[in-house]
mmCIF file of N, CA and C in Angstrom:
data_model
loop_
_atom_site.group_PDB
_atom_site.id
_atom_site.type_symbol
_atom_site.label_atom_id
_atom_site.label_comp_id
_atom_site.label_asym_id
_atom_site.label_seq_id
_atom_site.Cartn_x
_atom_site.Cartn_y
_atom_site.Cartn_z
ATOM 1 N N MET A 1422 0.842 -1.184 0.000
ATOM 2 C CA MET A 1422 0.000 0.000 0.000
ATOM 3 C C MET A 1422 0.882 1.240 0.000
ATOM 4 N N ARG A 1423 0.503 2.207 -0.812
ATOM 5 C CA ARG A 1423 1.280 3.435 -0.900
ATOM 6 C C ARG A 1423 1.031 4.319 0.309
ATOM 7 N N THR A 1424 2.050 5.071 0.658
ATOM 8 C CA THR A 1424 1.897 6.015 1.752
ATOM 9 C C THR A 1424 1.336 7.323 1.218
ATOM 10 N N PHE A 1425 0.880 8.137 2.126
ATOM 11 C CA PHE A 1425 0.323 9.430 1.739
ATOM 12 C C PHE A 1425 1.392 10.307 1.093
ATOM 13 N N ALA A 1426 2.616 10.280 1.634
ATOM 14 C CA ALA A 1426 3.702 11.091 1.080
ATOM 15 C C ALA A 1426 4.048 10.652 -0.335
ATOM 16 N N GLY A 1427 4.039 9.345 -0.587
ATOM 17 C CA GLY A 1427 4.320 8.854 -1.936
ATOM 18 C C GLY A 1427 3.251 9.272 -2.928
ATOM 19 N N ALA A 1428 1.997 9.238 -2.488
ATOM 20 C CA ALA A 1428 0.894 9.655 -3.354
ATOM 21 C C ALA A 1428 0.976 11.149 -3.645
ATOM 22 N N MET A 1429 1.372 11.942 -2.648
ATOM 23 C CA MET A 1429 1.494 13.387 -2.842
ATOM 24 C C MET A 1429 2.627 13.715 -3.804
ATOM 25 N N LYS A 1430 3.742 12.980 -3.700
ATOM 26 C CA LYS A 1430 4.859 13.213 -4.615
ATOM 27 C C LYS A 1430 4.454 12.893 -6.050
ATOM 28 N N LYS A 1431 3.720 11.807 -6.230
ATOM 29 C CA LYS A 1431 3.273 11.430 -7.566
ATOM 30 C C LYS A 1431 2.297 12.463 -8.122
ATOM 31 N N THR A 1432 1.380 12.933 -7.291
ATOM 32 C CA THR A 1432 0.406 13.940 -7.720
ATOM 33 C C THR A 1432 1.103 15.245 -8.054
ATOM 34 N N LEU A 1433 2.059 15.663 -7.237
ATOM 35 C CA LEU A 1433 2.788 16.897 -7.491
ATOM 36 C C LEU A 1433 3.600 16.798 -8.782
ATOM 37 N N ALA A 1434 4.241 15.659 -9.002
ATOM 38 C CA ALA A 1434 5.019 15.472 -10.232
ATOM 39 C C ALA A 1434 4.118 15.519 -11.459
ATOM 40 N N LEU A 1435 2.959 14.889 -11.383
ATOM 41 C CA LEU A 1435 2.011 14.913 -12.488
ATOM 42 C C LEU A 1435 1.503 16.330 -12.751
ATOM 43 N N PHE A 1436 1.210 17.061 -11.683
ATOM 44 C CA PHE A 1436 0.735 18.443 -11.809
ATOM 45 C C PHE A 1436 1.800 19.331 -12.443
ATOM 46 N N LEU A 1437 3.047 19.200 -11.989
ATOM 47 C CA LEU A 1437 4.119 20.017 -12.551
ATOM 48 C C LEU A 1437 4.385 19.672 -14.013
ATOM 49 N N LEU A 1438 4.324 18.399 -14.358
ATOM 50 C CA LEU A 1438 4.528 17.991 -15.744
ATOM 51 C C LEU A 1438 3.428 18.543 -16.641
ATOM 52 N N SER A 1439 2.187 18.401 -16.217
ATOM 53 C CA SER A 1439 1.085 18.900 -17.041
ATOM 54 C C SER A 1439 1.114 20.422 -17.134
ATOM 55 N N GLY A 1440 1.479 21.097 -16.056
ATOM 56 C CA GLY A 1440 1.583 22.556 -16.089
ATOM 57 C C GLY A 1440 2.687 23.036 -17.011
ATOM 58 N N SER A 1441 3.842 22.378 -16.953
ATOM 59 C CA SER A 1441 4.947 22.786 -17.818
ATOM 60 C C SER A 1441 4.628 22.518 -19.288
ATOM 61 N N LEU A 1442 3.948 21.422 -19.581
ATOM 62 C CA LEU A 1442 3.568 21.148 -20.968
ATOM 63 C C LEU A 1442 2.514 22.133 -21.457
ATOM 64 N N THR A 1443 1.610 22.521 -20.569
ATOM 65 C CA THR A 1443 0.556 23.464 -20.950
ATOM 66 C C THR A 1443 1.133 24.832 -21.277
ATOM 67 N N PHE A 1444 2.019 25.331 -20.428
ATOM 68 C CA PHE A 1444 2.517 26.679 -20.610
ATOM 69 C C PHE A 1444 3.689 26.778 -21.573
ATOM 70 N N SER A 1445 4.244 25.660 -22.007
ATOM 71 C CA SER A 1445 5.335 25.708 -22.966
ATOM 72 C C SER A 1445 4.838 25.706 -24.409
ATOM 73 N N ALA A 1446 3.566 25.518 -24.629
ATOM 74 C CA ALA A 1446 3.002 25.470 -25.979
ATOM 75 C C ALA A 1446 2.581 26.871 -26.421
ATOM 76 N N ALA A 1447 3.541 27.770 -26.561
ATOM 77 C CA ALA A 1447 3.234 29.159 -26.899
ATOM 78 C C ALA A 1447 2.831 29.324 -28.364
ATOM 79 N N ASP A 1448 3.351 28.485 -29.244
ATOM 80 C CA ASP A 1448 3.081 28.629 -30.667
ATOM 81 C C ASP A 1448 2.041 27.630 -31.146
ATOM 82 N N ALA A 1449 1.053 27.350 -30.331
ATOM 83 C CA ALA A 1449 0.008 26.402 -30.713
ATOM 84 C C ALA A 1449 -0.877 27.023 -31.787
ATOM 85 N N VAL A 1450 -1.278 26.223 -32.736
ATOM 86 C CA VAL A 1450 -2.166 26.672 -33.790
ATOM 87 C C VAL A 1450 -3.563 26.148 -33.469
ATOM 88 N N ALA A 1451 -4.478 27.068 -33.189
ATOM 89 C CA ALA A 1451 -5.809 26.655 -32.751
ATOM 90 C C ALA A 1451 -6.886 27.291 -33.618
ATOM 91 N N GLN A 1452 -6.654 27.311 -34.907
ATOM 92 C CA GLN A 1452 -7.612 27.956 -35.785
ATOM 93 C C GLN A 1452 -8.223 26.949 -36.745
ATOM 94 N N CYS A 1453 -9.522 27.103 -36.953
ATOM 95 C CA CYS A 1453 -10.177 26.302 -37.978
ATOM 96 C C CYS A 1453 -9.866 26.930 -39.339
ATOM 97 N N SER A 1454 -10.294 26.292 -40.384
ATOM 98 C CA SER A 1454 -9.960 26.793 -41.723
ATOM 99 C C SER A 1454 -10.600 28.150 -42.001
ATOM 100 N N VAL A 1455 -11.788 28.394 -41.485
ATOM 101 C CA VAL A 1455 -12.452 29.682 -41.705
ATOM 102 C C VAL A 1455 -11.699 30.789 -40.982
ATOM 103 N N CYS A 1456 -11.312 30.540 -39.736
ATOM 104 C CA CYS A 1456 -10.560 31.543 -38.982
ATOM 105 C C CYS A 1456 -9.198 31.804 -39.618
ATOM 106 N N THR A 1457 -8.568 30.759 -40.135
ATOM 107 C CA THR A 1457 -7.267 30.922 -40.775
ATOM 108 C C THR A 1457 -7.382 31.818 -41.997
ATOM 109 N N ARG A 1458 -8.381 31.592 -42.829
ATOM 110 C CA ARG A 1458 -8.571 32.440 -44.019
ATOM 111 C C ARG A 1458 -8.866 33.885 -43.640
ATOM 112 N N THR A 1459 -9.663 34.070 -42.606
ATOM 113 C CA THR A 1459 -10.006 35.426 -42.172
ATOM 114 C C THR A 1459 -8.781 36.152 -41.646
ATOM 115 N N THR A 1460 -7.998 35.476 -40.817
ATOM 116 C CA THR A 1460 -6.838 36.135 -40.230
ATOM 117 C C THR A 1460 -5.719 36.360 -41.248
ATOM 118 N N GLU A 1461 -5.653 35.543 -42.289
ATOM 119 C CA GLU A 1461 -4.658 35.793 -43.335
ATOM 120 C C GLU A 1461 -4.929 37.126 -44.025
ATOM 121 N N GLN A 1462 -6.186 37.505 -44.124
ATOM 122 C CA GLN A 1462 -6.539 38.776 -44.748
ATOM 123 C C GLN A 1462 -6.280 39.959 -43.816
ATOM 124 N N LEU A 1463 -6.347 39.726 -42.496
ATOM 125 C CA LEU A 1463 -6.190 40.816 -41.532
ATOM 126 C C LEU A 1463 -4.735 41.167 -41.259
ATOM 127 N N GLY A 1464 -3.857 40.210 -41.342
ATOM 128 C CA GLY A 1464 -2.447 40.459 -41.050
ATOM 129 C C GLY A 1464 -1.970 39.601 -39.898
ATOM 130 N N GLU A 1465 -0.688 39.763 -39.570
ATOM 131 C CA GLU A 1465 -0.060 38.884 -38.582
ATOM 132 C C GLU A 1465 -0.464 39.211 -37.146
ATOM 133 N N LYS A 1466 -0.531 40.485 -36.781
ATOM 134 C CA LYS A 1466 -0.843 40.842 -35.395
ATOM 135 C C LYS A 1466 -2.271 40.447 -35.010
ATOM 136 N N PRO A 1467 -3.300 40.758 -35.817
ATOM 137 C CA PRO A 1467 -4.649 40.298 -35.454
ATOM 138 C C PRO A 1467 -4.773 38.782 -35.452
ATOM 139 N N ALA A 1468 -4.018 38.111 -36.313
ATOM 140 C CA ALA A 1468 -4.064 36.646 -36.345
ATOM 141 C C ALA A 1468 -3.553 36.069 -35.033
ATOM 142 N N GLY A 1469 -2.514 36.653 -34.490
ATOM 143 C CA GLY A 1469 -1.984 36.196 -33.206
ATOM 144 C C GLY A 1469 -2.972 36.420 -32.078
ATOM 145 N N LYS A 1470 -3.675 37.554 -32.125
ATOM 146 C CA LYS A 1470 -4.666 37.852 -31.084
ATOM 147 C C LYS A 1470 -5.855 36.901 -31.169
ATOM 148 N N ILE A 1471 -6.307 36.602 -32.376
ATOM 149 C CA ILE A 1471 -7.425 35.669 -32.534
ATOM 150 C C ILE A 1471 -7.013 34.270 -32.089
ATOM 151 N N ASN A 1472 -5.806 33.865 -32.426
ATOM 152 C CA ASN A 1472 -5.303 32.562 -32.006
ATOM 153 C C ASN A 1472 -5.221 32.475 -30.479
ATOM 154 N N SER A 1473 -4.736 33.534 -29.838
ATOM 155 C CA SER A 1473 -4.678 33.555 -28.370
ATOM 156 C C SER A 1473 -6.071 33.487 -27.760
ATOM 157 N N GLY A 1474 -7.022 34.175 -28.368
ATOM 158 C CA GLY A 1474 -8.400 34.136 -27.871
ATOM 159 C C GLY A 1474 -9.015 32.757 -27.986
ATOM 160 N N ILE A 1475 -8.736 32.073 -29.070
ATOM 161 C CA ILE A 1475 -9.259 30.715 -29.252
ATOM 162 C C ILE A 1475 -8.671 29.782 -28.195
ATOM 163 N N LEU A 1476 -7.375 29.898 -27.940
ATOM 164 C CA LEU A 1476 -6.749 29.063 -26.913
ATOM 165 C C LEU A 1476 -7.304 29.388 -25.526
ATOM 166 N N TYR A 1477 -7.563 30.661 -25.261
ATOM 167 C CA TYR A 1477 -8.133 31.084 -23.979
ATOM 168 C C TYR A 1477 -9.527 30.495 -23.796
ATOM 169 N N LEU A 1478 -10.340 30.536 -24.832
ATOM 170 C CA LEU A 1478 -11.690 29.976 -24.743
ATOM 171 C C LEU A 1478 -11.677 28.450 -24.631
ATOM 172 N N ALA A 1479 -10.668 27.797 -25.164
ATOM 173 C CA ALA A 1479 -10.573 26.343 -25.078
ATOM 174 C C ALA A 1479 -10.096 25.883 -23.705
ATOM 175 N N ALA A 1480 -9.471 26.766 -22.935
ATOM 176 C CA ALA A 1480 -8.913 26.373 -21.643
ATOM 177 C C ALA A 1480 -9.992 26.006 -20.629
ATOM 178 N N ALA A 1481 -11.113 26.715 -20.611
ATOM 179 C CA ALA A 1481 -12.157 26.453 -19.615
ATOM 180 C C ALA A 1481 -12.767 25.053 -19.759
ATOM 181 N N PRO A 1482 -13.217 24.634 -20.948
ATOM 182 C CA PRO A 1482 -13.758 23.276 -21.052
ATOM 183 C C PRO A 1482 -12.721 22.198 -20.749
ATOM 184 N N LEU A 1483 -11.479 22.424 -21.146
ATOM 185 C CA LEU A 1483 -10.435 21.444 -20.850
ATOM 186 C C LEU A 1483 -10.179 21.355 -19.349
ATOM 187 N N ALA A 1484 -10.202 22.492 -18.661
ATOM 188 C CA ALA A 1484 -10.019 22.476 -17.207
ATOM 189 C C ALA A 1484 -11.177 21.767 -16.518
ATOM 190 N N ILE A 1485 -12.391 22.003 -16.975
ATOM 191 C CA ILE A 1485 -13.557 21.345 -16.388
ATOM 192 C C ILE A 1485 -13.463 19.835 -16.583
ATOM 193 N N CYS A 1486 -13.111 19.399 -17.779
ATOM 194 C CA CYS A 1486 -12.951 17.955 -18.032
ATOM 195 C C CYS A 1486 -11.841 17.375 -17.173
ATOM 196 N N GLY A 1487 -10.772 18.112 -16.986
ATOM 197 C CA GLY A 1487 -9.681 17.647 -16.147
ATOM 198 C C GLY A 1487 -10.090 17.506 -14.686
ATOM 199 N N ILE A 1488 -10.855 18.462 -14.184
ATOM 200 C CA ILE A 1488 -11.324 18.400 -12.797
ATOM 201 C C ILE A 1488 -12.273 17.232 -12.609
ATOM 202 N N ILE A 1489 -13.193 17.048 -13.539
ATOM 203 C CA ILE A 1489 -14.127 15.918 -13.446
ATOM 204 C C ILE A 1489 -13.370 14.598 -13.513
ATOM 205 N N GLY A 1490 -12.406 14.492 -14.412
ATOM 206 C CA GLY A 1490 -11.608 13.274 -14.519
ATOM 207 C C GLY A 1490 -10.793 13.002 -13.272
ATOM 208 N N TYR A 1491 -10.211 14.036 -12.704
ATOM 209 C CA TYR A 1491 -9.427 13.868 -11.485
ATOM 210 C C TYR A 1491 -10.306 13.422 -10.322
ATOM 211 N N ARG A 1492 -11.475 14.043 -10.182
ATOM 212 C CA ARG A 1492 -12.385 13.652 -9.100
ATOM 213 C C ARG A 1492 -12.871 12.215 -9.283
ATOM 214 N N TRP A 1493 -13.118 11.823 -10.527
ATOM 215 C CA TRP A 1493 -13.527 10.445 -10.793
ATOM 216 C C TRP A 1493 -12.423 9.468 -10.449
ATOM 217 N N TRP A 1494 -11.184 9.834 -10.836
ATOM 218 C CA TRP A 1494 -10.025 8.995 -10.553
ATOM 219 C C TRP A 1494 -9.823 8.844 -9.047
ATOM 220 N N ARG A 1495 -9.935 9.949 -8.306
ATOM 221 C CA ARG A 1495 -9.743 9.898 -6.854
ATOM 222 C C ARG A 1495 -10.850 9.099 -6.173
ATOM 223 N N LYS A 1496 -12.097 9.193 -6.665
ATOM 224 C CA LYS A 1496 -13.211 8.478 -6.050
ATOM 225 C C LYS A 1496 -13.096 6.973 -6.295
ATOM 226 N N ASN A 1497 -12.708 6.578 -7.488
ATOM 227 C CA ASN A 1497 -12.658 5.160 -7.845
ATOM 228 C C ASN A 1497 -11.308 4.513 -7.530
ATOM 229 N N GLY A 1498 -10.360 5.271 -7.077
ATOM 230 C CA GLY A 1498 -9.055 4.713 -6.713
ATOM 231 C C GLY A 1498 -8.180 4.481 -7.921
ATOM 232 N N ASP A 1499 -7.002 3.982 -7.659
ATOM 233 C CA ASP A 1499 -6.046 3.700 -8.733
ATOM 234 C C ASP A 1499 -6.479 2.438 -9.463
ATOM 235 N N LEU A 1500 -6.569 2.530 -10.768
ATOM 236 C CA LEU A 1500 -6.970 1.379 -11.577
ATOM 237 C C LEU A 1500 -5.779 0.670 -12.135
#
């Protein structure tokens, strides 16, 4: 059986890994084909702002799914 300290170390390592991967993806492309065509006409600076906005709007549903998944994992134990 794992100890509480071992479980905390594993959880902290997982959290730090996921956080570092999330924040290191600065050049992510999150545009559909319609948005890409529109931003190509506007120029580079507005395209970057629209891309950042799309990533910002995608963060909330991903965080909610992550919280639900984590709570499910904690309730059902390690599989």
